Amino acid sequence: MESWNYEVFWKEAVSQIKNSISKEEFTMWFNNILYCSSSENMIVLSVPSNFFMDQIKQRYLTFITDTMEELSGNRITVSFTVKKNSSEKKDSLSAEKKTRQNSLKTEEEFPKKHPDLREDYSFENFVIGENNSFAANAALAISNNPGKAYNPFLIYGGVGLGKTHLLQAIGHAIYEKSEAKKKIVFVTAESFTNEFVNSLQKNKPHLFKNKYRTVDLLLVDDIHFFQNKEGLQEELFHTFNALYGSKKQMVFTCDRPVSELKNITDRMKSRFEMGLNVELNPPNFETRFAILKNKVESLGITISDDILELIAQNITSNVRDIESALIKLIAYAELVNKKITKEIAQQQLVDVFTTSKQSNFTIDTIQKKVAEYFNLSHIDLRGRKRTKAVAFPRQIAMYIARELTEYSTTEIGSDFGGRDHTTVMHAIQKIEGSMKSDPTMEPVINNIIRSIKEQSSKT
Ligand code: ADP
Ligand code: MG
């Protein structure tokens, strides 16, 4: 009898993951997975709890299986066994094991599930607040009336604010409603590009054309990736026209307003801007709290409101950071078999809270620190003076504001004495240019940035 051992493939897959995620994330998830055994086309790993199992499946399972397939030439099924930390057997969190039952049932229960869409990115799981209600309602309208209400629909905003979630929610809703399954394609701009390049390399451009020009619903995530890609834009332009002409709905997401994309042809920009463009903003406290509440409920876990409040108060940047703080806390509690108290939450999240604060710089702090560096008053930076002594530091401050914050050039302009966004864009280009031509510039800018970070971590 042959004895199977896939441990070496598992180890290699792990080391590849290690290189592609942060050290903290790696330690949290992978230090707690152990190799158990192998049988024919199957590997068994042990994890400390069901919560871990669910998280690992959701986050890494595809990557692990794909990597092991590449390495071994076999499709190896990964299965998990839960080995609880034996020290304390107290039921740490009153997990109702709801999630697991759900995830086991999903395949039979939802035969309508679209394979390319993440199951949890649905409208049901999207919490509506003042920051996103316009976008969410437009998305619902489009799902009810694809190709008619607004075409194309484009959602823009900073990272972790729910762009991909809403985009996929539209996909789910239309897919569930369509009787004869419509051709619904979700693709990231990056894989769209890769597919296009591959089709050219293989001398089969028609395959690409046939695929994309005949879809019923096209969802493209992160179109800022198309910047600087001329050939691709040409192809996309034709795809767009074909779909638009036959009234097929298109939805795009982008990390900034279309007007701020660089190196995208004007005709492509004007097409992106044709239908409806809506911005997603960071959520306020109430919405952050509601999102956390919703998340713990769907995980089937009980955490007291004062702890959720603590997270909602301290993490203001975006929803992704809020979710990962919560997950970190739950994972910790499951590992050590402890009930989460406010003290534990404080202790465990101290790093998360401070880095989140640091990335939340105000334009005011930036102006003050730049002014201090150049011996000016920060009022000057906001004022109208155009002397070189003021104009150059002002441009530096604008540049840093764009680097350190999520504000758009329009918002930055308005904080600099109501200047136009083109002035801000010009300033940014100017500083980028001088950083290239003048080797003394970068250290100056880095010094100022450091002082801003120090200042912000104190408050
Ligand atoms: P983006 O694409 O804008 O970077 P994502 O759509 O990936 O952001 O969202 C990041 C995470 O936050 C996802 O897990 C998503 O489900 C969650 N999220 C964002 N907004 C909401 C919301 N309004 N309600 C519930 N979850 C949200
Ligand atoms: Mg996204």
Short mmCIF file of C-alpha atoms and ligand atoms in Angstrom, two decimals:
data_model
loop_
_atom_site.label_atom_id
_atom_site.label_comp_id
_atom_site.label_asym_id
_atom_site.label_seq_id
_atom_site.Cartn_x
_atom_site.Cartn_y
_atom_site.Cartn_z
CA MET A 1 0.00 0.00 0.00
CA GLU A 2 1.20 3.42 -0.84
CA SER A 3 1.51 5.86 1.98
CA TRP A 4 0.55 9.39 1.15
CA ASN A 5 2.36 12.35 2.55
CA TYR A 6 1.61 15.83 1.40
CA GLU A 7 3.30 17.61 4.25
CA VAL A 8 6.04 19.00 2.04
CA PHE A 9 3.49 20.61 -0.31
CA TRP A 10 1.64 22.02 2.63
CA LYS A 11 4.86 23.52 4.00
CA GLU A 12 5.70 25.07 0.67
CA ALA A 13 2.20 26.52 0.33
CA VAL A 14 2.58 28.04 3.78
CA SER A 15 5.89 29.61 2.95
CA GLN A 16 4.39 31.16 -0.16
CA ILE A 17 1.57 32.60 1.87
CA LYS A 18 4.06 33.95 4.35
CA ASN A 19 5.59 36.08 1.65
CA SER A 20 2.30 37.51 0.56
CA ILE A 21 0.59 38.57 3.79
CA SER A 22 1.62 40.69 6.76
CA LYS A 23 3.65 39.14 9.55
CA GLU A 24 0.91 39.77 12.04
CA GLU A 25 -1.74 38.14 9.92
CA PHE A 26 0.52 35.19 9.29
CA THR A 27 1.26 34.65 12.98
CA MET A 28 -2.37 34.92 13.86
CA TRP A 29 -3.66 32.31 11.46
CA PHE A 30 -0.81 30.05 10.48
CA ASN A 31 0.97 29.55 13.79
CA ASN A 32 -2.17 27.80 14.89
CA ILE A 33 -2.57 25.32 12.06
CA LEU A 34 -0.83 22.00 12.36
CA TYR A 35 -0.32 19.31 9.79
CA CYS A 36 -2.03 16.07 10.87
CA SER A 37 -2.10 13.44 8.18
CA SER A 38 -2.50 12.64 4.50
CA SER A 39 -4.46 10.08 2.57
CA GLU A 40 -5.09 9.71 -1.15
CA ASN A 41 -5.68 13.23 -2.53
CA MET A 42 -6.44 14.54 0.91
CA ILE A 43 -4.61 16.39 3.62
CA VAL A 44 -5.85 16.89 7.17
CA LEU A 45 -4.89 19.95 9.19
CA SER A 46 -5.74 20.69 12.76
CA VAL A 47 -7.02 24.06 13.93
CA PRO A 48 -7.84 25.30 17.43
CA SER A 49 -11.53 26.09 16.92
CA ASN A 50 -14.42 26.13 14.51
CA PHE A 51 -14.11 29.86 14.21
CA PHE A 52 -10.53 29.41 13.03
CA MET A 53 -11.62 26.80 10.57
CA ASP A 54 -14.26 29.08 9.06
CA GLN A 55 -11.89 32.03 8.83
CA ILE A 56 -9.09 30.03 7.28
CA LYS A 57 -11.42 28.50 4.75
CA GLN A 58 -12.77 31.86 3.79
CA ARG A 59 -9.43 33.60 3.60
CA TYR A 60 -6.90 31.10 2.41
CA LEU A 61 -8.44 27.84 1.28
CA THR A 62 -8.47 28.65 -2.42
CA PHE A 63 -4.89 29.81 -2.29
CA ILE A 64 -3.75 26.74 -0.34
CA THR A 65 -5.49 24.28 -2.67
CA ASP A 66 -4.30 26.03 -5.82
CA THR A 67 -0.73 26.19 -4.60
CA MET A 68 -0.68 22.55 -3.60
CA GLU A 69 -2.14 21.60 -6.95
CA GLU A 70 0.59 23.52 -8.73
CA LEU A 71 3.27 21.89 -6.63
CA SER A 72 1.99 18.33 -6.63
CA GLY A 73 0.10 18.13 -9.90
CA ASN A 74 -2.90 16.79 -7.95
CA ARG A 75 -6.03 18.37 -6.69
CA ILE A 76 -5.64 17.71 -2.98
CA THR A 77 -8.66 18.20 -0.76
CA VAL A 78 -7.88 20.08 2.42
CA SER A 79 -9.89 19.02 5.42
CA PHE A 80 -9.78 20.26 8.98
CA THR A 81 -10.05 18.76 12.38
CA VAL A 82 -10.68 20.89 15.43
CA LYS A 83 -8.37 20.24 18.36
CA LYS A 84 -9.28 22.49 21.21
CA ASN A 85 -6.69 24.03 23.43
CA SER A 86 -6.95 21.58 26.29
CA SER A 87 -5.80 23.81 29.18
CA GLU A 88 -9.15 25.36 30.01
CA LYS A 89 -12.29 23.81 28.73
CA LYS A 90 -14.54 26.75 29.50
CA ASP A 91 -16.89 27.77 26.76
CA SER A 92 -15.15 30.99 25.95
CA LEU A 93 -17.57 32.73 23.67
CA SER A 94 -21.13 31.69 23.53
CA ALA A 95 -20.77 30.81 19.91
CA GLU A 96 -24.01 29.33 18.75
CA LYS A 97 -22.25 27.37 16.03
CA LYS A 98 -24.62 29.03 13.67
CA THR A 99 -21.99 29.78 11.10
CA ARG A 100 -20.84 26.27 10.69
CA GLN A 101 -24.25 24.89 10.17
CA ASN A 102 -24.85 27.59 7.64
CA SER A 103 -21.70 26.91 5.76
CA LEU A 104 -22.44 23.22 5.60
CA LYS A 105 -25.89 23.80 4.28
CA THR A 106 -25.06 26.44 1.75
CA GLU A 107 -24.44 24.20 -1.19
CA GLU A 108 -27.81 22.49 -1.12
CA GLU A 109 -29.71 25.49 0.11
CA PHE A 110 -28.54 28.05 -2.40
CA PRO A 111 -28.22 26.31 -5.74
CA LYS A 112 -28.40 29.79 -7.23
CA LYS A 113 -25.03 30.82 -5.88
CA HIS A 114 -22.75 32.38 -8.46
CA PRO A 115 -19.32 30.75 -8.38
CA ASP A 116 -17.30 33.97 -8.81
CA LEU A 117 -19.05 35.97 -6.15
CA ARG A 118 -18.32 35.91 -2.44
CA GLU A 119 -21.35 34.61 -0.70
CA ASP A 120 -21.26 37.10 2.16
CA TYR A 121 -21.04 40.15 -0.11
CA SER A 122 -24.81 40.43 -0.38
CA PHE A 123 -27.28 43.25 0.13
CA GLU A 124 -28.55 41.49 3.27
CA ASN A 125 -25.11 41.82 4.84
CA PHE A 126 -24.60 45.41 3.79
CA VAL A 127 -25.37 47.90 6.55
CA ILE A 128 -26.74 51.15 5.22
CA GLY A 129 -25.63 54.41 6.82
CA GLU A 130 -25.48 58.01 5.73
CA ASN A 131 -22.06 57.43 4.21
CA ASN A 132 -23.28 54.85 1.72
CA SER A 133 -27.05 55.16 1.40
CA PHE A 134 -26.97 56.87 -1.95
CA ALA A 135 -24.65 54.24 -3.40
CA ALA A 136 -26.57 51.36 -1.81
CA ASN A 137 -29.94 52.60 -3.03
CA ALA A 138 -28.66 53.18 -6.52
CA ALA A 139 -27.21 49.66 -6.44
CA LEU A 140 -30.61 48.27 -5.45
CA ALA A 141 -32.34 50.23 -8.19
CA ILE A 142 -29.90 48.83 -10.72
CA SER A 143 -30.45 45.30 -9.49
CA ASN A 144 -34.16 45.75 -10.04
CA ASN A 145 -33.75 47.26 -13.44
CA PRO A 146 -30.43 46.26 -14.98
CA GLY A 147 -29.40 48.10 -18.10
CA LYS A 148 -32.15 50.64 -17.70
CA ALA A 149 -31.76 52.68 -14.55
CA TYR A 150 -28.17 53.88 -14.76
CA ASN A 151 -25.64 52.55 -17.18
CA PRO A 152 -22.81 52.34 -16.39
CA PHE A 153 -22.89 52.62 -12.62
CA LEU A 154 -19.61 53.50 -10.99
CA ILE A 155 -18.83 53.38 -7.28
CA TYR A 156 -15.73 55.18 -6.06
CA GLY A 157 -14.05 55.76 -2.72
CA GLY A 158 -11.08 54.85 -0.53
CA VAL A 159 -10.03 51.37 0.56
CA GLY A 160 -12.19 49.18 2.73
CA LEU A 161 -15.37 51.21 2.34
CA GLY A 162 -17.48 48.51 0.69
CA LYS A 163 -16.98 49.03 -3.06
CA THR A 164 -16.35 45.37 -3.85
CA HIS A 165 -19.10 44.30 -1.48
CA LEU A 166 -21.71 46.47 -3.23
CA LEU A 167 -20.49 45.50 -6.67
CA GLN A 168 -20.89 41.83 -5.85
CA ALA A 169 -24.24 42.41 -4.12
CA ILE A 170 -25.56 43.67 -7.44
CA GLY A 171 -24.23 40.51 -9.04
CA HIS A 172 -25.95 38.24 -6.49
CA ALA A 173 -29.26 40.05 -6.72
CA ILE A 174 -29.43 39.96 -10.51
CA TYR A 175 -28.23 36.38 -10.62
CA GLU A 176 -30.82 35.19 -8.12
CA LYS A 177 -33.61 36.87 -10.00
CA SER A 178 -32.71 35.85 -13.51
CA GLU A 179 -34.51 32.69 -14.55
CA ALA A 180 -32.50 31.28 -17.39
CA LYS A 181 -29.14 31.98 -15.84
CA LYS A 182 -27.82 35.13 -17.34
CA LYS A 183 -24.19 35.52 -18.14
CA ILE A 184 -22.92 37.48 -15.20
CA VAL A 185 -19.22 38.20 -15.12
CA PHE A 186 -17.36 39.57 -12.14
CA VAL A 187 -13.72 40.35 -12.77
CA THR A 188 -11.04 42.50 -11.19
CA ALA A 189 -9.46 45.00 -13.55
CA GLU A 190 -6.22 43.15 -12.95
CA SER A 191 -7.44 39.76 -14.09
CA PHE A 192 -9.35 41.36 -16.95
CA THR A 193 -6.00 42.77 -18.06
CA ASN A 194 -4.19 39.48 -17.61
CA GLU A 195 -6.81 37.61 -19.58
CA PHE A 196 -6.53 40.13 -22.37
CA VAL A 197 -2.75 39.88 -22.50
CA ASN A 198 -2.91 36.08 -22.47
CA SER A 199 -5.40 36.02 -25.29
CA LEU A 200 -3.02 38.11 -27.39
CA GLN A 201 -0.03 35.98 -26.52
CA LYS A 202 -1.89 32.86 -27.50
CA ASN A 203 -3.01 34.53 -30.67
CA LYS A 204 -6.64 34.12 -29.72
CA PRO A 205 -8.00 37.63 -29.24
CA HIS A 206 -11.43 36.50 -30.44
CA LEU A 207 -11.88 34.34 -27.35
CA PHE A 208 -11.55 37.38 -25.16
CA LYS A 209 -13.84 39.44 -27.36
CA ASN A 210 -16.46 36.69 -27.48
CA LYS A 211 -16.43 36.33 -23.75
CA TYR A 212 -16.77 39.95 -22.75
CA ARG A 213 -18.86 41.38 -25.54
CA THR A 214 -21.63 38.86 -24.96
CA VAL A 215 -22.23 39.13 -21.22
CA ASP A 216 -25.51 40.24 -19.67
CA LEU A 217 -23.95 41.92 -16.68
CA LEU A 218 -20.35 43.05 -16.44
CA LEU A 219 -18.87 43.86 -13.03
CA VAL A 220 -15.32 45.21 -13.09
CA ASP A 221 -13.58 45.90 -9.80
CA ASP A 222 -10.84 48.53 -9.32
CA ILE A 223 -10.66 50.19 -12.72
CA HIS A 224 -7.87 52.53 -11.55
CA PHE A 225 -5.73 49.55 -12.48
CA PHE A 226 -6.37 50.44 -16.16
CA GLN A 227 -4.28 53.59 -15.82
CA ASN A 228 -1.29 53.55 -18.19
CA LYS A 229 -2.59 50.50 -20.08
CA GLU A 230 -3.33 51.78 -23.53
CA GLY A 231 -3.98 48.60 -25.46
CA LEU A 232 -6.29 47.40 -22.78
CA GLN A 233 -8.25 50.64 -22.78
CA GLU A 234 -8.74 50.30 -26.50
CA GLU A 235 -10.23 46.83 -26.02
CA LEU A 236 -12.35 47.93 -23.08
CA PHE A 237 -13.68 50.80 -25.16
CA HIS A 238 -15.05 48.37 -27.73
CA THR A 239 -16.41 46.03 -25.07
CA PHE A 240 -18.11 49.00 -23.46
CA ASN A 241 -19.72 50.14 -26.70
CA ALA A 242 -20.95 46.66 -27.55
CA LEU A 243 -22.56 46.18 -24.14
CA TYR A 244 -23.93 49.68 -23.95
CA GLY A 245 -25.44 49.35 -27.38
CA SER A 246 -27.29 46.20 -26.39
CA LYS A 247 -28.41 47.72 -23.05
CA LYS A 248 -26.39 45.39 -20.88
CA GLN A 249 -25.64 46.70 -17.42
CA MET A 250 -22.07 47.56 -16.48
CA VAL A 251 -20.85 48.36 -12.99
CA PHE A 252 -17.37 49.58 -12.12
CA THR A 253 -15.50 50.48 -8.97
CA CYS A 254 -12.59 52.86 -8.65
CA ASP A 255 -10.48 54.19 -5.80
CA ARG A 256 -10.94 57.83 -6.85
CA PRO A 257 -13.25 59.98 -8.95
CA VAL A 258 -12.86 59.29 -12.65
CA SER A 259 -11.70 62.87 -13.21
CA GLU A 260 -8.62 62.09 -11.12
CA LEU A 261 -7.52 59.05 -13.07
CA LYS A 262 -4.27 59.57 -14.90
CA ASN A 263 -3.38 58.17 -18.27
CA ILE A 264 -6.82 56.99 -19.18
CA THR A 265 -8.00 58.15 -22.58
CA ASP A 266 -10.56 60.93 -22.58
CA ARG A 267 -13.07 58.86 -24.48
CA MET A 268 -12.82 56.07 -21.89
CA LYS A 269 -13.16 58.58 -19.04
CA SER A 270 -16.23 60.09 -20.58
CA ARG A 271 -17.78 56.66 -20.87
CA PHE A 272 -17.10 55.82 -17.23
CA GLU A 273 -18.74 59.11 -16.31
CA MET A 274 -21.77 58.65 -18.53
CA GLY A 275 -24.22 56.88 -16.22
CA LEU A 276 -24.11 57.43 -12.51
CA ASN A 277 -20.98 57.91 -10.39
CA VAL A 278 -21.44 57.67 -6.64
CA GLU A 279 -18.96 58.09 -3.82
CA LEU A 280 -18.66 55.87 -0.73
CA ASN A 281 -17.54 57.76 2.36
CA PRO A 282 -16.15 56.49 5.67
CA PRO A 283 -18.93 55.47 8.08
CA ASN A 284 -19.78 57.52 11.17
CA PHE A 285 -19.82 56.07 14.68
CA GLU A 286 -23.41 54.78 14.55
CA THR A 287 -22.79 52.99 11.27
CA ARG A 288 -19.51 51.54 12.47
CA PHE A 289 -21.27 50.21 15.52
CA ALA A 290 -24.13 48.80 13.44
CA ILE A 291 -21.67 47.05 11.12
CA LEU A 292 -19.92 45.43 14.10
CA LYS A 293 -23.22 44.36 15.62
CA ASN A 294 -24.28 42.85 12.32
CA LYS A 295 -20.98 41.05 11.93
CA VAL A 296 -21.00 39.40 15.36
CA GLU A 297 -24.55 38.30 14.79
CA SER A 298 -23.74 36.67 11.49
CA LEU A 299 -20.78 34.92 13.11
CA GLY A 300 -23.09 33.67 15.83
CA ILE A 301 -20.96 35.15 18.57
CA THR A 302 -21.91 37.24 21.59
CA ILE A 303 -19.75 40.23 22.45
CA SER A 304 -20.99 42.97 24.73
CA ASP A 305 -21.93 46.35 23.32
CA ASP A 306 -19.33 48.26 25.30
CA ILE A 307 -16.60 46.29 23.55
CA LEU A 308 -18.13 46.91 20.15
CA GLU A 309 -18.33 50.58 21.08
CA LEU A 310 -14.69 50.58 22.01
CA ILE A 311 -13.78 49.31 18.56
CA ALA A 312 -16.19 51.66 16.79
CA GLN A 313 -14.74 54.62 18.66
CA ASN A 314 -11.13 53.80 18.00
CA ILE A 315 -11.21 52.70 14.40
CA THR A 316 -12.54 55.36 12.15
CA SER A 317 -10.64 54.79 8.94
CA ASN A 318 -12.66 52.14 7.14
CA VAL A 319 -14.79 49.03 7.48
CA ARG A 320 -12.04 46.58 6.61
CA ASP A 321 -9.96 47.75 9.59
CA ILE A 322 -13.00 47.54 11.85
CA GLU A 323 -13.69 43.98 10.77
CA SER A 324 -10.12 42.85 11.17
CA ALA A 325 -9.95 44.26 14.70
CA LEU A 326 -13.05 42.28 15.58
CA ILE A 327 -11.73 39.09 14.03
CA LYS A 328 -8.43 39.49 15.81
CA LEU A 329 -10.21 39.78 19.12
CA ILE A 330 -12.40 36.75 18.54
CA ALA A 331 -9.45 34.67 17.40
CA TYR A 332 -7.51 35.60 20.50
CA ALA A 333 -10.37 34.70 22.80
CA GLU A 334 -10.87 31.36 21.06
CA LEU A 335 -7.20 30.52 21.30
CA VAL A 336 -6.77 31.18 24.96
CA ASN A 337 -10.28 30.09 25.88
CA LYS A 338 -11.11 33.33 27.60
CA LYS A 339 -14.18 35.48 27.65
CA ILE A 340 -13.54 38.85 26.04
CA THR A 341 -13.57 41.62 28.59
CA LYS A 342 -13.07 45.29 27.92
CA GLU A 343 -9.56 45.04 29.41
CA ILE A 344 -8.62 42.20 27.10
CA ALA A 345 -10.01 44.11 24.15
CA GLN A 346 -7.99 47.22 25.06
CA GLN A 347 -4.86 45.15 25.52
CA GLN A 348 -5.21 43.10 22.36
CA LEU A 349 -6.13 45.97 20.12
CA VAL A 350 -3.71 48.59 21.31
CA ASP A 351 -1.54 48.26 18.19
CA VAL A 352 -4.49 48.28 15.88
CA PHE A 353 -5.88 51.38 17.56
CA THR A 354 -2.66 53.34 17.30
CA THR A 355 -1.91 52.48 13.69
CA SER A 356 -5.47 53.29 12.78
CA LYS A 357 -5.06 56.70 14.43
CA GLN A 358 -1.84 57.31 12.62
CA SER A 359 -3.42 56.79 9.28
CA ASN A 360 -6.03 59.33 10.17
CA PHE A 361 -4.04 62.50 9.72
CA THR A 362 -5.80 65.79 9.57
CA ILE A 363 -4.95 68.41 6.99
CA ASP A 364 -4.68 70.85 9.86
CA THR A 365 -1.83 68.86 11.46
CA ILE A 366 -0.11 68.57 8.10
CA GLN A 367 -0.32 72.31 7.52
CA LYS A 368 0.99 73.07 11.00
CA LYS A 369 3.95 70.73 10.69
CA VAL A 370 4.91 71.95 7.23
CA ALA A 371 4.61 75.56 8.39
CA GLU A 372 6.76 74.80 11.42
CA TYR A 373 9.44 73.26 9.25
CA PHE A 374 9.63 76.33 7.02
CA ASN A 375 9.19 78.84 9.81
CA LEU A 376 5.88 80.10 8.52
CA SER A 377 2.47 80.47 10.05
CA HIS A 378 0.03 77.79 8.99
CA ILE A 379 -2.39 80.59 8.17
CA ASP A 380 -0.01 81.50 5.35
CA LEU A 381 -0.41 78.08 3.82
CA ARG A 382 -4.14 78.56 3.64
CA GLY A 383 -3.87 82.13 2.44
CA ARG A 384 -3.54 83.74 -0.94
CA LYS A 385 0.13 84.78 -0.83
CA ARG A 386 1.99 83.57 -3.88
CA THR A 387 5.56 84.46 -2.96
CA LYS A 388 7.97 81.63 -3.45
CA ALA A 389 8.62 81.43 0.30
CA VAL A 390 5.01 80.45 0.82
CA ALA A 391 4.00 78.85 -2.46
CA PHE A 392 6.56 76.04 -2.35
CA PRO A 393 5.83 74.90 1.23
CA ARG A 394 2.14 75.07 0.36
CA GLN A 395 2.72 72.70 -2.53
CA ILE A 396 4.64 70.37 -0.26
CA ALA A 397 1.77 70.42 2.23
CA MET A 398 -0.71 69.57 -0.54
CA TYR A 399 1.49 66.76 -1.73
CA ILE A 400 1.79 65.31 1.79
CA ALA A 401 -1.95 65.67 2.35
CA ARG A 402 -2.57 63.56 -0.73
CA GLU A 403 0.00 60.98 0.40
CA LEU A 404 -1.18 60.62 3.98
CA THR A 405 -4.92 61.05 3.77
CA GLU A 406 -7.81 59.70 1.81
CA TYR A 407 -9.02 63.17 0.91
CA SER A 408 -9.64 63.93 -2.74
CA THR A 409 -7.83 66.79 -4.43
CA THR A 410 -11.08 68.76 -4.28
CA GLU A 411 -11.29 68.37 -0.52
CA ILE A 412 -7.62 69.21 -0.08
CA GLY A 413 -8.03 72.31 -2.24
CA SER A 414 -10.86 73.57 -0.12
CA ASP A 415 -8.71 73.29 3.01
CA PHE A 416 -6.05 75.38 1.38
CA GLY A 417 -8.03 78.58 1.10
CA GLY A 418 -10.66 77.24 -1.26
CA ARG A 419 -8.32 76.38 -4.07
CA ASP A 420 -9.37 74.43 -7.08
CA HIS A 421 -8.53 70.71 -7.39
CA THR A 422 -6.40 71.44 -10.47
CA THR A 423 -4.15 73.60 -8.29
CA VAL A 424 -3.69 70.64 -5.96
CA MET A 425 -2.98 68.30 -8.84
CA HIS A 426 -0.45 70.74 -10.21
CA ALA A 427 1.24 70.98 -6.80
CA ILE A 428 1.47 67.21 -6.53
CA GLN A 429 3.02 66.89 -9.98
CA LYS A 430 5.43 69.67 -9.23
CA ILE A 431 6.64 68.05 -6.00
CA GLU A 432 6.86 64.62 -7.62
CA GLY A 433 8.95 66.21 -10.34
CA SER A 434 11.33 67.91 -7.96
CA MET A 435 11.71 64.74 -5.92
CA LYS A 436 12.97 63.08 -9.08
CA SER A 437 15.31 65.87 -10.13
CA ASP A 438 16.55 67.05 -6.75
CA PRO A 439 18.03 64.42 -4.43
CA THR A 440 17.71 66.68 -1.39
CA MET A 441 13.93 66.86 -1.65
CA GLU A 442 13.01 63.40 -0.50
CA PRO A 443 14.78 63.60 2.87
CA VAL A 444 13.06 66.93 3.53
CA ILE A 445 9.65 65.49 2.78
CA ASN A 446 10.35 62.34 4.80
CA ASN A 447 11.40 64.44 7.76
CA ILE A 448 8.21 66.40 7.68
CA ILE A 449 6.14 63.24 7.30
CA ARG A 450 7.90 61.74 10.30
CA SER A 451 7.10 64.78 12.42
CA ILE A 452 3.45 64.58 11.34
CA LYS A 453 3.29 60.94 12.32
CA GLU A 454 4.85 61.66 15.70
CA GLN A 455 2.40 64.46 16.32
CA SER A 456 -0.58 62.33 15.31
CA SER A 457 0.38 59.39 17.48
CA LYS A 458 0.41 61.71 20.54
CA THR A 459 -3.14 62.91 20.12
P1 ADP B 1 -13.35 48.10 -0.89
O1 ADP B 1 -13.64 47.26 -2.08
O2 ADP B 1 -14.01 49.44 -0.94
O3 ADP B 1 -11.90 48.22 -0.57
P2 ADP B 1 -14.72 45.97 0.51
O4 ADP B 1 -15.97 45.94 -0.29
O5 ADP B 1 -13.73 44.91 0.26
O6 ADP B 1 -14.01 47.40 0.39
O7 ADP B 1 -15.11 46.02 2.05
C1 ADP B 1 -14.19 45.71 3.08
C2 ADP B 1 -14.88 44.88 4.13
O8 ADP B 1 -15.84 45.67 4.81
C3 ADP B 1 -15.64 43.72 3.54
O9 ADP B 1 -15.50 42.60 4.39
C4 ADP B 1 -17.07 44.19 3.52
O10 ADP B 1 -18.00 43.13 3.67
C5 ADP B 1 -17.13 45.10 4.71
N1 ADP B 1 -18.09 46.21 4.56
C6 ADP B 1 -17.88 47.39 3.94
N2 ADP B 1 -18.95 48.18 4.02
C7 ADP B 1 -19.88 47.49 4.70
C8 ADP B 1 -21.22 47.77 5.13
N3 ADP B 1 -21.82 48.94 4.86
N4 ADP B 1 -21.87 46.83 5.82
C9 ADP B 1 -21.27 45.64 6.11
N5 ADP B 1 -20.02 45.32 5.76
C10 ADP B 1 -19.32 46.23 5.06
MG MG B 2 -12.29 46.29 -3.32
#
